Amino acid sequence: MSKRPAIGFIFATVLIDVTGLGIIIPVMPALIQSLQGGTLSDAAQMGGVLYGSYAVMQFFCAPIVGGMSDQFGRRPVLLASLFGFGLDYLFLAFAPTLGWLFVGRLLAGVMGASFSSANAYIADISTPENRAQNFGLMGAAFGLGFIIGPMLGGLLGSYGPRVPFLAAACLSLINWLYGFFILPESLKPENHRVFTWKRANPLGTLQSLFKYPVVRGLFIALAFIYIASHAAQTNWAYYTAEKFNWGPKEIGISLAVVGIVFAIVMGGLTRIIIPALGQQRSIYVGLSLYSIGFLLYAFATQGWMMYAITIIYCLGGIAGPALQGIMAGIVAPNQQGELQGGFTSMMSATSIIGPLLMSTIFSYFTRSHDEFYFPGAAMLLAAVLTVLSALLARMTLKKNLKAKEVNS
């Protein structure tokens, strides 16, 4: 399989995985309320805890999976995670209590390595010139997945809150079967690295990667972005239901629109904007747009405004591929799996903090209708965190530029 078809397959892999994730979003509030009762604010807080439980397991397991992919190759790790996702969705579809729902999310965290393996695969087959654009293509797969997934989830959710989980299981297992027969190995024999437990843990991975000053600074900047993103990712269904009285259908359609815009930006515009602006300037512009988008979301007063603001918010997506492209260009070829495992661990760590933080803030500011009632509080905090990320990225890259000038 040549590089172009391989990229197409990884694109399809990420697309199907994200579609499976997107299918369940519109029905999660109703499913949680059906299992525990209570108000929407209570369901939002429990949703954050469920999301965090998945992230805890992924935080500890992702470096192990990333290290194993550097020794044994991307293919076996990617296929194992796809199969695990399929089984997990089946488990969740029949979970009788909230406790079993937690068990299912913990299992998903253990097996949820397909995104880091897919990113390592892309790093293996990309050149320095097209690496950022190929990472942008993976972002487009996320966008398309959130077009198809929430729309299907909104439609299937009308037949019951568990039906979308069965559909997600089918998609994941079909993807695994397709990859079993089609997917080649991308890691060259000379780039295999012996697996060691010392480096196969979150702290060991970060210690190894943080010897690069630029990677260290940009990792922290990305952490702020990922925490901020959960103001929208974790709270979207609860926020729009509370503020605009949207149901699963309206939530699904709105997320599909977000996916369409995001796919256009990541799949098409990144290949034009990043080469035109350069990677560093793309980071600054993208993070500025992200911050403005969060701020406008926080103070939206009509449902239609969420659609208009989405254009600004999604244009901020050019920052992510630019940041990844810079870091992937710094580390050695036999550390790409470790780097992507580090990305996943960092994303998982922020996915522990982010959902708990943002859902708690949303829950607190929506429990009473007195002077403290403000559903957009989490979005406002996200805007502040994104500004901090932009400042840190600028400081890091500026120091790196000065260091190069001194050494030249």
mmCIF file of C-alpha atoms in Angstrom:
data_model
loop_
_atom_site.group_PDB
_atom_site.id
_atom_site.type_symbol
_atom_site.label_atom_id
_atom_site.label_comp_id
_atom_site.label_asym_id
_atom_site.label_seq_id
_atom_site.Cartn_x
_atom_site.Cartn_y
_atom_site.Cartn_z
ATOM 1 C CA MET A 1 0.000 0.000 0.000
ATOM 2 C CA SER A 2 1.486 3.372 -1.038
ATOM 3 C CA LYS A 3 1.502 6.389 1.247
ATOM 4 C CA ARG A 4 -1.581 8.012 -0.253
ATOM 5 C CA PRO A 5 -3.899 4.965 0.121
ATOM 6 C CA ALA A 6 -2.433 4.351 3.605
ATOM 7 C CA ILE A 7 -3.343 7.881 4.633
ATOM 8 C CA GLY A 8 -6.802 7.244 3.213
ATOM 9 C CA PHE A 9 -7.197 4.122 5.335
ATOM 10 C CA ILE A 10 -6.072 5.864 8.546
ATOM 11 C CA PHE A 11 -8.469 8.686 7.685
ATOM 12 C CA ALA A 12 -11.279 6.132 7.402
ATOM 13 C CA THR A 13 -10.205 4.495 10.675
ATOM 14 C CA VAL A 14 -10.338 7.746 12.612
ATOM 15 C CA LEU A 15 -13.594 8.708 10.850
ATOM 16 C CA ILE A 16 -15.347 5.497 11.900
ATOM 17 C CA ASP A 17 -14.005 5.678 15.448
ATOM 18 C CA VAL A 18 -15.128 9.269 15.927
ATOM 19 C CA THR A 19 -18.501 8.471 14.358
ATOM 20 C CA GLY A 20 -18.894 5.793 17.023
ATOM 21 C CA LEU A 21 -18.032 8.297 19.735
ATOM 22 C CA GLY A 22 -20.313 10.960 18.251
ATOM 23 C CA ILE A 23 -23.307 8.628 18.039
ATOM 24 C CA ILE A 24 -23.603 8.376 21.832
ATOM 25 C CA ILE A 25 -23.253 12.093 22.691
ATOM 26 C CA PRO A 26 -26.874 13.210 22.099
ATOM 27 C CA VAL A 27 -28.286 10.399 24.269
ATOM 28 C CA MET A 28 -25.876 10.538 27.225
ATOM 29 C CA PRO A 29 -27.941 13.069 29.254
ATOM 30 C CA ALA A 30 -31.090 10.936 28.873
ATOM 31 C CA LEU A 31 -29.233 7.675 29.615
ATOM 32 C CA ILE A 32 -27.609 9.033 32.777
ATOM 33 C CA GLN A 33 -30.892 10.514 33.995
ATOM 34 C CA SER A 34 -32.667 7.200 33.336
ATOM 35 C CA LEU A 35 -30.109 5.352 35.480
ATOM 36 C CA GLN A 36 -29.689 7.797 38.366
ATOM 37 C CA GLY A 37 -32.640 10.215 38.147
ATOM 38 C CA GLY A 38 -32.148 13.825 39.242
ATOM 39 C CA THR A 39 -31.882 17.055 37.269
ATOM 40 C CA LEU A 40 -29.948 17.937 34.126
ATOM 41 C CA SER A 41 -27.324 19.631 36.322
ATOM 42 C CA ASP A 42 -26.851 16.362 38.215
ATOM 43 C CA ALA A 43 -26.542 14.431 34.935
ATOM 44 C CA ALA A 44 -23.968 16.914 33.641
ATOM 45 C CA GLN A 45 -21.795 16.430 36.717
ATOM 46 C CA MET A 46 -22.041 12.642 36.473
ATOM 47 C CA GLY A 47 -21.240 12.852 32.755
ATOM 48 C CA GLY A 48 -18.019 14.654 33.639
ATOM 49 C CA VAL A 49 -17.101 11.914 36.117
ATOM 50 C CA LEU A 50 -17.803 9.205 33.514
ATOM 51 C CA TYR A 51 -15.667 11.008 30.962
ATOM 52 C CA GLY A 52 -12.923 11.392 33.548
ATOM 53 C CA SER A 53 -12.922 7.671 34.419
ATOM 54 C CA TYR A 54 -12.196 6.860 30.771
ATOM 55 C CA ALA A 55 -9.391 9.405 30.754
ATOM 56 C CA VAL A 56 -7.767 8.035 33.934
ATOM 57 C CA MET A 57 -7.260 4.608 32.351
ATOM 58 C CA GLN A 58 -6.067 6.083 29.072
ATOM 59 C CA PHE A 59 -3.589 8.304 30.925
ATOM 60 C CA PHE A 60 -1.834 5.287 32.424
ATOM 61 C CA CYS A 61 -2.206 2.918 29.457
ATOM 62 C CA ALA A 62 -1.414 5.205 26.487
ATOM 63 C CA PRO A 63 2.381 5.381 27.118
ATOM 64 C CA ILE A 64 2.484 1.580 27.359
ATOM 65 C CA VAL A 65 0.595 1.261 24.081
ATOM 66 C CA GLY A 66 2.753 3.935 22.420
ATOM 67 C CA GLY A 67 5.949 2.185 23.532
ATOM 68 C CA MET A 68 4.638 -1.182 22.344
ATOM 69 C CA SER A 69 3.863 0.305 18.935
ATOM 70 C CA ASP A 70 7.486 1.505 18.701
ATOM 71 C CA GLN A 71 8.700 -2.072 19.277
ATOM 72 C CA PHE A 72 6.048 -4.283 17.677
ATOM 73 C CA GLY A 73 4.687 -1.870 15.052
ATOM 74 C CA ARG A 74 1.566 0.227 14.603
ATOM 75 C CA ARG A 75 -0.622 -2.423 12.955
ATOM 76 C CA PRO A 76 -1.134 -4.900 15.848
ATOM 77 C CA VAL A 77 -1.702 -2.128 18.379
ATOM 78 C CA LEU A 78 -4.172 -0.316 16.157
ATOM 79 C CA LEU A 79 -6.158 -3.481 15.394
ATOM 80 C CA ALA A 80 -6.322 -4.496 19.070
ATOM 81 C CA SER A 81 -7.687 -1.110 20.075
ATOM 82 C CA LEU A 82 -10.327 -1.169 17.333
ATOM 83 C CA PHE A 83 -11.550 -4.596 18.459
ATOM 84 C CA GLY A 84 -11.601 -3.422 22.080
ATOM 85 C CA PHE A 85 -13.730 -0.406 21.208
ATOM 86 C CA GLY A 86 -16.301 -2.643 19.515
ATOM 87 C CA LEU A 87 -16.607 -4.913 22.552
ATOM 88 C CA ASP A 88 -16.851 -1.923 24.878
ATOM 89 C CA TYR A 89 -19.788 -0.394 22.996
ATOM 90 C CA LEU A 90 -21.619 -3.726 23.250
ATOM 91 C CA PHE A 91 -20.912 -3.759 26.988
ATOM 92 C CA LEU A 92 -22.264 -0.225 27.383
ATOM 93 C CA ALA A 93 -25.379 -1.017 25.338
ATOM 94 C CA PHE A 94 -26.456 -3.587 27.937
ATOM 95 C CA ALA A 95 -25.101 -1.933 31.118
ATOM 96 C CA PRO A 96 -27.957 -2.278 33.678
ATOM 97 C CA THR A 97 -26.700 0.251 36.235
ATOM 98 C CA LEU A 98 -24.556 3.349 36.481
ATOM 99 C CA GLY A 99 -21.808 1.232 38.078
ATOM 100 C CA TRP A 100 -21.598 -1.008 35.032
ATOM 101 C CA LEU A 101 -21.509 2.093 32.856
ATOM 102 C CA PHE A 102 -18.366 3.106 34.761
ATOM 103 C CA VAL A 103 -16.831 -0.337 34.189
ATOM 104 C CA GLY A 104 -17.459 0.036 30.467
ATOM 105 C CA ARG A 105 -15.765 3.427 30.342
ATOM 106 C CA LEU A 106 -12.748 2.061 32.246
ATOM 107 C CA LEU A 107 -12.395 -0.774 29.719
ATOM 108 C CA ALA A 108 -12.666 1.744 26.877
ATOM 109 C CA GLY A 109 -9.817 3.735 28.409
ATOM 110 C CA VAL A 110 -7.577 0.656 28.434
ATOM 111 C CA MET A 111 -8.253 -0.136 24.777
ATOM 112 C CA GLY A 112 -8.652 3.416 23.502
ATOM 113 C CA ALA A 113 -5.283 3.730 21.794
ATOM 114 C CA SER A 114 -6.405 3.911 18.177
ATOM 115 C CA PHE A 115 -6.006 7.689 17.933
ATOM 116 C CA SER A 116 -2.415 7.759 19.192
ATOM 117 C CA SER A 117 -1.520 4.774 16.994
ATOM 118 C CA ALA A 118 -3.152 6.465 14.005
ATOM 119 C CA ASN A 119 -1.170 9.657 14.634
ATOM 120 C CA ALA A 120 2.081 7.665 14.945
ATOM 121 C CA TYR A 121 1.198 5.932 11.657
ATOM 122 C CA ILE A 122 0.766 9.332 10.002
ATOM 123 C CA ALA A 123 4.117 10.526 11.413
ATOM 124 C CA ASP A 124 5.794 7.389 9.979
ATOM 125 C CA ILE A 125 4.619 7.948 6.416
ATOM 126 C CA SER A 126 4.771 11.768 6.284
ATOM 127 C CA THR A 127 7.553 14.049 5.127
ATOM 128 C CA PRO A 128 8.565 17.224 7.002
ATOM 129 C CA GLU A 129 6.855 19.242 4.253
ATOM 130 C CA ASN A 130 3.421 17.598 4.518
ATOM 131 C CA ARG A 131 3.383 16.417 8.144
ATOM 132 C CA ALA A 132 1.262 19.302 9.485
ATOM 133 C CA GLN A 133 -1.179 19.000 6.565
ATOM 134 C CA ASN A 134 -1.557 15.240 7.152
ATOM 135 C CA PHE A 135 -2.242 15.824 10.836
ATOM 136 C CA GLY A 136 -4.837 18.342 9.636
ATOM 137 C CA LEU A 137 -6.424 15.581 7.556
ATOM 138 C CA MET A 138 -6.846 13.551 10.752
ATOM 139 C CA GLY A 139 -8.584 16.592 12.205
ATOM 140 C CA ALA A 140 -10.903 16.523 9.199
ATOM 141 C CA ALA A 141 -11.757 12.901 10.009
ATOM 142 C CA PHE A 142 -12.732 14.044 13.490
ATOM 143 C CA GLY A 143 -14.914 16.717 11.942
ATOM 144 C CA LEU A 144 -16.662 14.340 9.555
ATOM 145 C CA GLY A 145 -17.150 11.831 12.358
ATOM 146 C CA PHE A 146 -18.952 14.506 14.314
ATOM 147 C CA ILE A 147 -21.154 15.191 11.300
ATOM 148 C CA ILE A 148 -22.263 11.601 10.875
ATOM 149 C CA GLY A 149 -22.149 10.437 14.497
ATOM 150 C CA PRO A 150 -24.367 12.966 16.277
ATOM 151 C CA MET A 151 -26.900 12.975 13.435
ATOM 152 C CA LEU A 152 -27.175 9.182 13.643
ATOM 153 C CA GLY A 153 -27.240 9.376 17.425
ATOM 154 C CA GLY A 154 -30.032 11.929 17.387
ATOM 155 C CA LEU A 155 -32.089 9.805 14.993
ATOM 156 C CA LEU A 156 -31.373 6.440 16.652
ATOM 157 C CA GLY A 157 -31.892 7.941 20.092
ATOM 158 C CA SER A 158 -35.584 8.302 19.305
ATOM 159 C CA TYR A 159 -35.770 4.483 19.495
ATOM 160 C CA GLY A 160 -34.131 4.446 22.927
ATOM 161 C CA PRO A 161 -30.938 5.753 24.574
ATOM 162 C CA ARG A 162 -29.140 2.396 24.177
ATOM 163 C CA VAL A 163 -29.672 1.895 20.444
ATOM 164 C CA PRO A 164 -26.815 4.264 19.413
ATOM 165 C CA PHE A 165 -24.342 2.128 21.413
ATOM 166 C CA LEU A 166 -25.227 -0.927 19.310
ATOM 167 C CA ALA A 167 -24.670 1.075 16.131
ATOM 168 C CA ALA A 168 -21.280 2.290 17.444
ATOM 169 C CA ALA A 169 -20.267 -1.312 18.202
ATOM 170 C CA CYS A 170 -21.098 -2.378 14.637
ATOM 171 C CA LEU A 171 -19.046 0.456 13.148
ATOM 172 C CA SER A 172 -15.983 -0.314 15.295
ATOM 173 C CA LEU A 173 -16.040 -4.052 14.571
ATOM 174 C CA ILE A 174 -16.502 -3.473 10.824
ATOM 175 C CA ASN A 175 -13.513 -1.125 10.913
ATOM 176 C CA TRP A 176 -11.442 -3.743 12.751
ATOM 177 C CA LEU A 177 -12.338 -6.412 10.163
ATOM 178 C CA TYR A 178 -11.463 -4.067 7.286
ATOM 179 C CA GLY A 179 -8.119 -3.163 8.851
ATOM 180 C CA PHE A 180 -7.267 -6.802 9.551
ATOM 181 C CA PHE A 181 -7.185 -7.535 5.814
ATOM 182 C CA ILE A 182 -6.037 -4.163 4.436
ATOM 183 C CA LEU A 183 -3.720 -2.325 6.851
ATOM 184 C CA PRO A 184 0.068 -2.696 6.259
ATOM 185 C CA GLU A 185 2.798 -1.936 8.791
ATOM 186 C CA SER A 186 4.206 1.614 8.613
ATOM 187 C CA LEU A 187 7.175 1.422 11.012
ATOM 188 C CA LYS A 188 10.421 0.589 9.231
ATOM 189 C CA PRO A 189 12.488 -2.251 10.781
ATOM 190 C CA GLU A 190 15.418 0.075 11.513
ATOM 191 C CA ASN A 191 13.132 2.421 13.471
ATOM 192 C CA HIS A 192 11.868 -0.193 15.944
ATOM 193 C CA ARG A 193 12.729 0.634 19.562
ATOM 194 C CA VAL A 194 12.975 -1.850 22.434
ATOM 195 C CA PHE A 195 10.081 -1.504 24.880
ATOM 196 C CA THR A 196 11.079 -0.544 28.442
ATOM 197 C CA TRP A 197 8.790 -0.123 31.443
ATOM 198 C CA LYS A 198 10.822 2.849 32.647
ATOM 199 C CA ARG A 199 9.689 4.874 29.656
ATOM 200 C CA ALA A 200 6.279 3.160 29.368
ATOM 201 C CA ASN A 201 4.574 5.286 31.989
ATOM 202 C CA PRO A 202 3.227 8.837 31.880
ATOM 203 C CA LEU A 203 6.091 10.367 33.872
ATOM 204 C CA GLY A 204 8.779 8.375 32.036
ATOM 205 C CA THR A 205 7.361 9.339 28.660
ATOM 206 C CA LEU A 206 7.159 13.032 29.559
ATOM 207 C CA GLN A 207 10.669 12.958 31.069
ATOM 208 C CA SER A 208 12.036 11.526 27.831
ATOM 209 C CA LEU A 209 10.201 14.054 25.650
ATOM 210 C CA PHE A 210 10.741 17.050 27.910
ATOM 211 C CA LYS A 211 14.484 16.989 27.218
ATOM 212 C CA TYR A 212 13.432 19.000 24.170
ATOM 213 C CA PRO A 213 12.665 22.527 25.524
ATOM 214 C CA VAL A 214 10.278 23.366 22.682
ATOM 215 C CA VAL A 215 8.329 20.132 23.150
ATOM 216 C CA ARG A 216 8.061 20.831 26.876
ATOM 217 C CA GLY A 217 6.652 24.329 26.426
ATOM 218 C CA LEU A 218 4.268 23.391 23.620
ATOM 219 C CA PHE A 219 3.035 20.343 25.546
ATOM 220 C CA ILE A 220 1.958 22.610 28.391
ATOM 221 C CA ALA A 221 0.351 25.013 25.910
ATOM 222 C CA LEU A 222 -1.577 22.095 24.395
ATOM 223 C CA ALA A 223 -2.665 21.019 27.887
ATOM 224 C CA PHE A 224 -4.393 24.385 28.388
ATOM 225 C CA ILE A 225 -6.125 23.996 25.011
ATOM 226 C CA TYR A 226 -7.360 20.495 25.776
ATOM 227 C CA ILE A 227 -8.693 21.508 29.197
ATOM 228 C CA ALA A 228 -10.467 24.477 27.584
ATOM 229 C CA SER A 229 -11.959 22.288 24.842
ATOM 230 C CA HIS A 230 -14.051 20.381 27.375
ATOM 231 C CA ALA A 231 -16.163 23.466 27.976
ATOM 232 C CA ALA A 232 -17.658 22.581 24.583
ATOM 233 C CA GLN A 233 -16.933 18.847 24.215
ATOM 234 C CA THR A 234 -18.238 17.741 27.603
ATOM 235 C CA ASN A 235 -20.907 20.385 28.135
ATOM 236 C CA TRP A 236 -22.390 20.983 24.662
ATOM 237 C CA ALA A 237 -25.411 18.699 25.091
ATOM 238 C CA TYR A 238 -26.077 19.950 28.632
ATOM 239 C CA TYR A 239 -25.387 23.620 27.825
ATOM 240 C CA THR A 240 -27.679 23.767 24.797
ATOM 241 C CA ALA A 241 -30.394 21.762 26.578
ATOM 242 C CA GLU A 242 -30.299 24.134 29.543
ATOM 243 C CA LYS A 243 -30.009 27.433 27.681
ATOM 244 C CA PHE A 244 -32.035 26.772 24.522
ATOM 245 C CA ASN A 245 -34.140 23.765 25.593
ATOM 246 C CA TRP A 246 -32.699 21.581 22.809
ATOM 247 C CA GLY A 247 -33.451 17.846 22.695
ATOM 248 C CA PRO A 248 -31.376 14.958 21.191
ATOM 249 C CA LYS A 249 -32.428 15.851 17.638
ATOM 250 C CA GLU A 250 -31.416 19.529 17.900
ATOM 251 C CA ILE A 251 -28.191 18.597 19.713
ATOM 252 C CA GLY A 252 -27.329 16.059 17.037
ATOM 253 C CA ILE A 253 -27.955 18.526 14.197
ATOM 254 C CA SER A 254 -25.901 21.249 15.890
ATOM 255 C CA LEU A 255 -22.957 18.904 16.439
ATOM 256 C CA ALA A 256 -23.203 17.791 12.819
ATOM 257 C CA VAL A 257 -22.881 21.439 11.737
ATOM 258 C CA VAL A 258 -19.834 21.811 13.989
ATOM 259 C CA GLY A 259 -18.414 18.714 12.317
ATOM 260 C CA ILE A 260 -19.029 20.059 8.807
ATOM 261 C CA VAL A 261 -17.277 23.345 9.508
ATOM 262 C CA PHE A 262 -14.438 21.624 11.367
ATOM 263 C CA ALA A 263 -13.941 19.143 8.499
ATOM 264 C CA ILE A 264 -13.756 21.979 5.962
ATOM 265 C CA VAL A 265 -11.149 23.760 8.067
ATOM 266 C CA MET A 266 -9.022 20.712 8.920
ATOM 267 C CA GLY A 267 -9.372 18.829 5.649
ATOM 268 C CA GLY A 268 -9.067 21.751 3.245
ATOM 269 C CA LEU A 269 -8.190 25.114 4.723
ATOM 270 C CA THR A 270 -5.248 23.860 6.825
ATOM 271 C CA ARG A 271 -3.487 22.844 3.595
ATOM 272 C CA ILE A 272 -3.824 26.421 2.384
ATOM 273 C CA ILE A 273 -3.592 28.477 5.580
ATOM 274 C CA ILE A 274 -0.661 26.741 7.339
ATOM 275 C CA PRO A 275 1.740 26.936 4.349
ATOM 276 C CA ALA A 276 0.637 30.547 3.737
ATOM 277 C CA LEU A 277 1.017 31.734 7.345
ATOM 278 C CA GLY A 278 3.728 29.334 8.480
ATOM 279 C CA GLN A 279 3.367 26.987 11.438
ATOM 280 C CA GLN A 280 4.165 29.533 14.170
ATOM 281 C CA ARG A 281 1.815 32.229 12.923
ATOM 282 C CA SER A 282 -0.901 29.607 12.390
ATOM 283 C CA ILE A 283 -0.629 28.774 16.097
ATOM 284 C CA TYR A 284 -1.141 32.399 17.165
ATOM 285 C CA VAL A 285 -4.020 33.058 14.765
ATOM 286 C CA GLY A 286 -5.724 29.758 15.571
ATOM 287 C CA LEU A 287 -5.587 30.221 19.332
ATOM 288 C CA SER A 288 -6.899 33.776 19.034
ATOM 289 C CA LEU A 289 -9.898 32.516 17.073
ATOM 290 C CA TYR A 290 -10.488 29.727 19.593
ATOM 291 C CA SER A 291 -10.588 32.253 22.439
ATOM 292 C CA ILE A 292 -13.008 34.534 20.608
ATOM 293 C CA GLY A 293 -15.240 31.545 19.801
ATOM 294 C CA PHE A 294 -15.440 30.449 23.447
ATOM 295 C CA LEU A 295 -16.197 34.007 24.550
ATOM 296 C CA LEU A 296 -19.052 34.343 22.065
ATOM 297 C CA TYR A 297 -20.452 30.922 22.994
ATOM 298 C CA ALA A 298 -20.545 32.013 26.649
ATOM 299 C CA PHE A 299 -22.768 35.019 25.935
ATOM 300 C CA ALA A 300 -24.952 33.620 23.120
ATOM 301 C CA THR A 301 -28.605 34.464 23.735
ATOM 302 C CA GLN A 302 -30.290 32.666 20.805
ATOM 303 C CA GLY A 303 -29.851 29.145 19.474
ATOM 304 C CA TRP A 304 -28.992 30.321 15.948
ATOM 305 C CA MET A 305 -25.990 32.194 17.350
ATOM 306 C CA MET A 306 -24.318 28.887 18.220
ATOM 307 C CA TYR A 307 -24.234 28.047 14.518
ATOM 308 C CA ALA A 308 -22.746 31.415 13.501
ATOM 309 C CA ILE A 309 -20.105 31.358 16.252
ATOM 310 C CA THR A 310 -19.074 27.847 15.217
ATOM 311 C CA ILE A 311 -17.374 29.251 12.096
ATOM 312 C CA ILE A 312 -15.007 31.366 14.216
ATOM 313 C CA TYR A 313 -14.461 28.574 16.731
ATOM 314 C CA CYS A 314 -13.626 25.925 14.094
ATOM 315 C CA LEU A 315 -11.217 28.210 12.229
ATOM 316 C CA GLY A 316 -9.153 28.071 15.406
ATOM 317 C CA GLY A 317 -8.489 24.428 14.535
ATOM 318 C CA ILE A 318 -5.470 25.409 12.435
ATOM 319 C CA ALA A 319 -3.486 25.743 15.683
ATOM 320 C CA GLY A 320 -3.515 22.031 16.558
ATOM 321 C CA PRO A 321 -1.875 20.594 13.402
ATOM 322 C CA ALA A 322 0.699 23.401 13.456
ATOM 323 C CA LEU A 323 1.656 22.587 17.058
ATOM 324 C CA GLN A 324 1.821 18.859 16.310
ATOM 325 C CA GLY A 325 3.853 19.467 13.159
ATOM 326 C CA ILE A 326 6.488 21.461 15.034
ATOM 327 C CA MET A 327 6.851 18.845 17.782
ATOM 328 C CA ALA A 328 6.854 15.852 15.410
ATOM 329 C CA GLY A 329 9.626 17.534 13.425
ATOM 330 C CA ILE A 330 11.825 17.794 16.531
ATOM 331 C CA VAL A 331 11.836 14.215 17.888
ATOM 332 C CA ALA A 332 13.604 11.247 16.249
ATOM 333 C CA PRO A 333 11.789 8.809 13.915
ATOM 334 C CA ASN A 334 11.991 5.984 16.481
ATOM 335 C CA GLN A 335 10.313 8.216 19.096
ATOM 336 C CA GLN A 336 7.195 9.072 17.090
ATOM 337 C CA GLY A 337 5.140 6.378 18.826
ATOM 338 C CA GLU A 338 6.406 7.597 22.182
ATOM 339 C CA LEU A 339 5.554 11.191 21.209
ATOM 340 C CA GLN A 340 2.022 10.244 20.164
ATOM 341 C CA GLY A 341 1.654 8.149 23.325
ATOM 342 C CA GLY A 342 2.741 11.239 25.244
ATOM 343 C CA PHE A 343 0.120 13.284 23.385
ATOM 344 C CA THR A 344 -2.539 10.754 24.298
ATOM 345 C CA SER A 345 -1.453 10.635 27.949
ATOM 346 C CA MET A 346 -1.503 14.413 28.130
ATOM 347 C CA MET A 347 -4.916 14.495 26.457
ATOM 348 C CA SER A 348 -6.078 11.863 28.927
ATOM 349 C CA ALA A 349 -4.741 13.830 31.901
ATOM 350 C CA THR A 350 -6.553 16.930 30.700
ATOM 351 C CA SER A 351 -9.616 14.751 30.053
ATOM 352 C CA ILE A 352 -9.584 13.911 33.751
ATOM 353 C CA ILE A 353 -9.307 17.556 34.767
ATOM 354 C CA GLY A 354 -11.329 19.159 31.958
ATOM 355 C CA PRO A 355 -14.668 17.313 32.187
ATOM 356 C CA LEU A 356 -14.703 17.415 35.996
ATOM 357 C CA LEU A 357 -13.807 21.107 36.041
ATOM 358 C CA MET A 358 -16.159 22.227 33.273
ATOM 359 C CA SER A 359 -19.121 20.039 34.274
ATOM 360 C CA THR A 360 -18.777 21.141 37.909
ATOM 361 C CA ILE A 361 -18.724 24.794 36.891
ATOM 362 C CA PHE A 362 -21.733 24.287 34.607
ATOM 363 C CA SER A 363 -23.599 22.402 37.337
ATOM 364 C CA TYR A 364 -22.848 25.060 39.972
ATOM 365 C CA PHE A 365 -23.963 27.978 37.824
ATOM 366 C CA THR A 366 -27.185 26.265 36.665
ATOM 367 C CA ARG A 367 -28.470 24.793 39.937
ATOM 368 C CA SER A 368 -30.253 27.987 41.001
ATOM 369 C CA HIS A 369 -31.810 30.879 39.116
ATOM 370 C CA ASP A 370 -30.506 33.629 41.390
ATOM 371 C CA GLU A 371 -27.786 36.168 40.605
ATOM 372 C CA PHE A 372 -25.215 33.379 40.130
ATOM 373 C CA TYR A 373 -27.087 31.701 37.266
ATOM 374 C CA PHE A 374 -24.744 31.727 34.240
ATOM 375 C CA PRO A 375 -24.685 28.611 31.995
ATOM 376 C CA GLY A 376 -21.813 30.098 29.960
ATOM 377 C CA ALA A 377 -19.365 30.202 32.889
ATOM 378 C CA ALA A 378 -17.384 27.201 31.625
ATOM 379 C CA MET A 379 -17.104 28.722 28.133
ATOM 380 C CA LEU A 380 -15.766 31.937 29.659
ATOM 381 C CA LEU A 381 -13.100 30.033 31.602
ATOM 382 C CA ALA A 382 -12.157 28.218 28.383
ATOM 383 C CA ALA A 383 -11.541 31.566 26.659
ATOM 384 C CA VAL A 384 -9.147 32.577 29.442
ATOM 385 C CA LEU A 385 -7.267 29.253 29.281
ATOM 386 C CA THR A 386 -6.875 29.576 25.505
ATOM 387 C CA VAL A 387 -5.348 33.036 25.881
ATOM 388 C CA LEU A 388 -2.867 31.612 28.413
ATOM 389 C CA SER A 389 -2.004 28.839 25.929
ATOM 390 C CA ALA A 390 -1.285 31.380 23.190
ATOM 391 C CA LEU A 391 0.997 33.387 25.486
ATOM 392 C CA LEU A 392 2.920 30.280 26.561
ATOM 393 C CA ALA A 393 3.350 29.076 22.961
ATOM 394 C CA ARG A 394 4.673 32.474 21.941
ATOM 395 C CA MET A 395 7.155 32.566 24.830
ATOM 396 C CA THR A 396 8.388 29.034 24.046
ATOM 397 C CA LEU A 397 8.880 29.619 20.319
ATOM 398 C CA LYS A 398 10.476 33.010 20.917
ATOM 399 C CA LYS A 399 13.046 31.463 23.287
ATOM 400 C CA ASN A 400 13.756 28.724 20.743
ATOM 401 C CA LEU A 401 14.352 31.339 18.023
ATOM 402 C CA LYS A 402 16.778 33.245 20.267
ATOM 403 C CA ALA A 403 18.643 30.031 21.116
ATOM 404 C CA LYS A 404 19.099 29.271 17.419
ATOM 405 C CA GLU A 405 20.415 32.763 16.797
ATOM 406 C CA VAL A 406 22.956 32.393 19.610
ATOM 407 C CA ASN A 407 24.149 29.004 18.350
ATOM 408 C CA SER A 408 24.344 30.046 14.700
#
